[in-house]
Short mmCIF file of C-alpha atoms in Angstrom, two decimals:
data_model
loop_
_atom_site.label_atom_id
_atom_site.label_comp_id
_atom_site.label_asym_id
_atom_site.label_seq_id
_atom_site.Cartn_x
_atom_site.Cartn_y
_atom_site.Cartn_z
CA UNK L 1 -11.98 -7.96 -6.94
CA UNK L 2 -13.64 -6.67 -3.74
CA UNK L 3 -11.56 -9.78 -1.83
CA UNK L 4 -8.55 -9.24 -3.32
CA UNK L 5 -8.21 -5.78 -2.21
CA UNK L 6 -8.94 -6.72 1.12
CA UNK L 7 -6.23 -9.70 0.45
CA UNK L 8 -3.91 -6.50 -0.08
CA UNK L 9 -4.39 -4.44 2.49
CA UNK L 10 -4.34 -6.95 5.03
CA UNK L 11 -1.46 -8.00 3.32
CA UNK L 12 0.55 -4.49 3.34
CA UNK L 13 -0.71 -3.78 6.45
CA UNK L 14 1.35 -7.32 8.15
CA UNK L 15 4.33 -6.33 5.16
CA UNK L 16 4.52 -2.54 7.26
CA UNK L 17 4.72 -4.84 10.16
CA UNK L 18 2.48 -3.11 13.33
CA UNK L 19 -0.65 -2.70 14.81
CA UNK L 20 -2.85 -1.06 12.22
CA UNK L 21 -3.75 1.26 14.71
CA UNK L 22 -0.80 2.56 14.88
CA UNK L 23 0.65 2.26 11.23
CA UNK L 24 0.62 5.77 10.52
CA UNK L 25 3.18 6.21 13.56
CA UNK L 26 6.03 4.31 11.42
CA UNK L 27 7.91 5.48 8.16
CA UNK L 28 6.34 3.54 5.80
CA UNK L 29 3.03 3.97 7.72
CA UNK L 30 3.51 7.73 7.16
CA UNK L 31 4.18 7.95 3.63
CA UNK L 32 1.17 5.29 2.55
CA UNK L 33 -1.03 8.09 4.70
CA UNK L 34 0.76 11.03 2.21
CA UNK L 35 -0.13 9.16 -0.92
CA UNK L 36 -3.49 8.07 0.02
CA UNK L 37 -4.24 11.57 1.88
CA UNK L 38 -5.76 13.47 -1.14
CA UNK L 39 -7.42 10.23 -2.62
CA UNK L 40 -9.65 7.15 -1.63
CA UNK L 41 -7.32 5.05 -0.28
CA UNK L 42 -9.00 1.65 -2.05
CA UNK L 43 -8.50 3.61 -5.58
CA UNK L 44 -4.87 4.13 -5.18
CA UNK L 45 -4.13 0.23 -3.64
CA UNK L 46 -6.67 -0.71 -7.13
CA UNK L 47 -3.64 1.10 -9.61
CA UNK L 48 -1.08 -1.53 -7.89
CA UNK L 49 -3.76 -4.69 -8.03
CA UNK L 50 -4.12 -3.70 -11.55
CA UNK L 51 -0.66 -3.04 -12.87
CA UNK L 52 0.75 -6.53 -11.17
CA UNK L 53 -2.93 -8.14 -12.54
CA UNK L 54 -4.27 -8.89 -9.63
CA UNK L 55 -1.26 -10.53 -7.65
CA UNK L 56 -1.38 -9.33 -3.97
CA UNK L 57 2.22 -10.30 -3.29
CA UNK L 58 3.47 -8.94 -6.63
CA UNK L 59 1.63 -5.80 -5.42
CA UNK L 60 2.46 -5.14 -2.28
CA UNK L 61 6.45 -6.09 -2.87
CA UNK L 62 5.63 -3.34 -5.78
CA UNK L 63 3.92 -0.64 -3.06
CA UNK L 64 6.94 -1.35 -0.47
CA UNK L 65 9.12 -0.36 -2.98
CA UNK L 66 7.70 2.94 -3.74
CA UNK L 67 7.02 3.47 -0.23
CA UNK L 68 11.09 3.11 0.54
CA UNK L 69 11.51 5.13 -2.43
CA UNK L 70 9.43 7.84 -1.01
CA UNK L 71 10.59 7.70 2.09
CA UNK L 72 14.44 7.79 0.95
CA UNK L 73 13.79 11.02 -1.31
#
């Protein structure tokens, strides 16, 4: 489990498409910061592993989606 997590955020990271170091700088960037902000970050990336059961690309198409969504409204 521990590897797959660090399959998806390496893998959300390259979907947000910058330098990590600067991914709170973008759009997406900035709303993953909001939702992880009051959290640990590796809990709330865990509820999207789980609900796609354990797919990192499933996942991350699903936390792009919500990101947009947030971002839009």
């Amino acid at each position: 489990q521990r590897e797959t997590l660090r399959k998806f955020w390496i893998s959300l990271l390259a979907e947000i498409n910058t330098d990590p170091s600067k991914v709170v700088e973008t759009p997406m960037g900035d709303e993953l910061f909001f939702m992880i902000a009051l959290e640990n970050p590796d809990s709330v990336l865990l509820r999207w592993l789980r609900a796609r059961k354990w797919n990192v690309q499933a996942a991350v198409q699903h936390m792009m989606e919500t990101l947009k969504w947030r971002q839009e409204w």
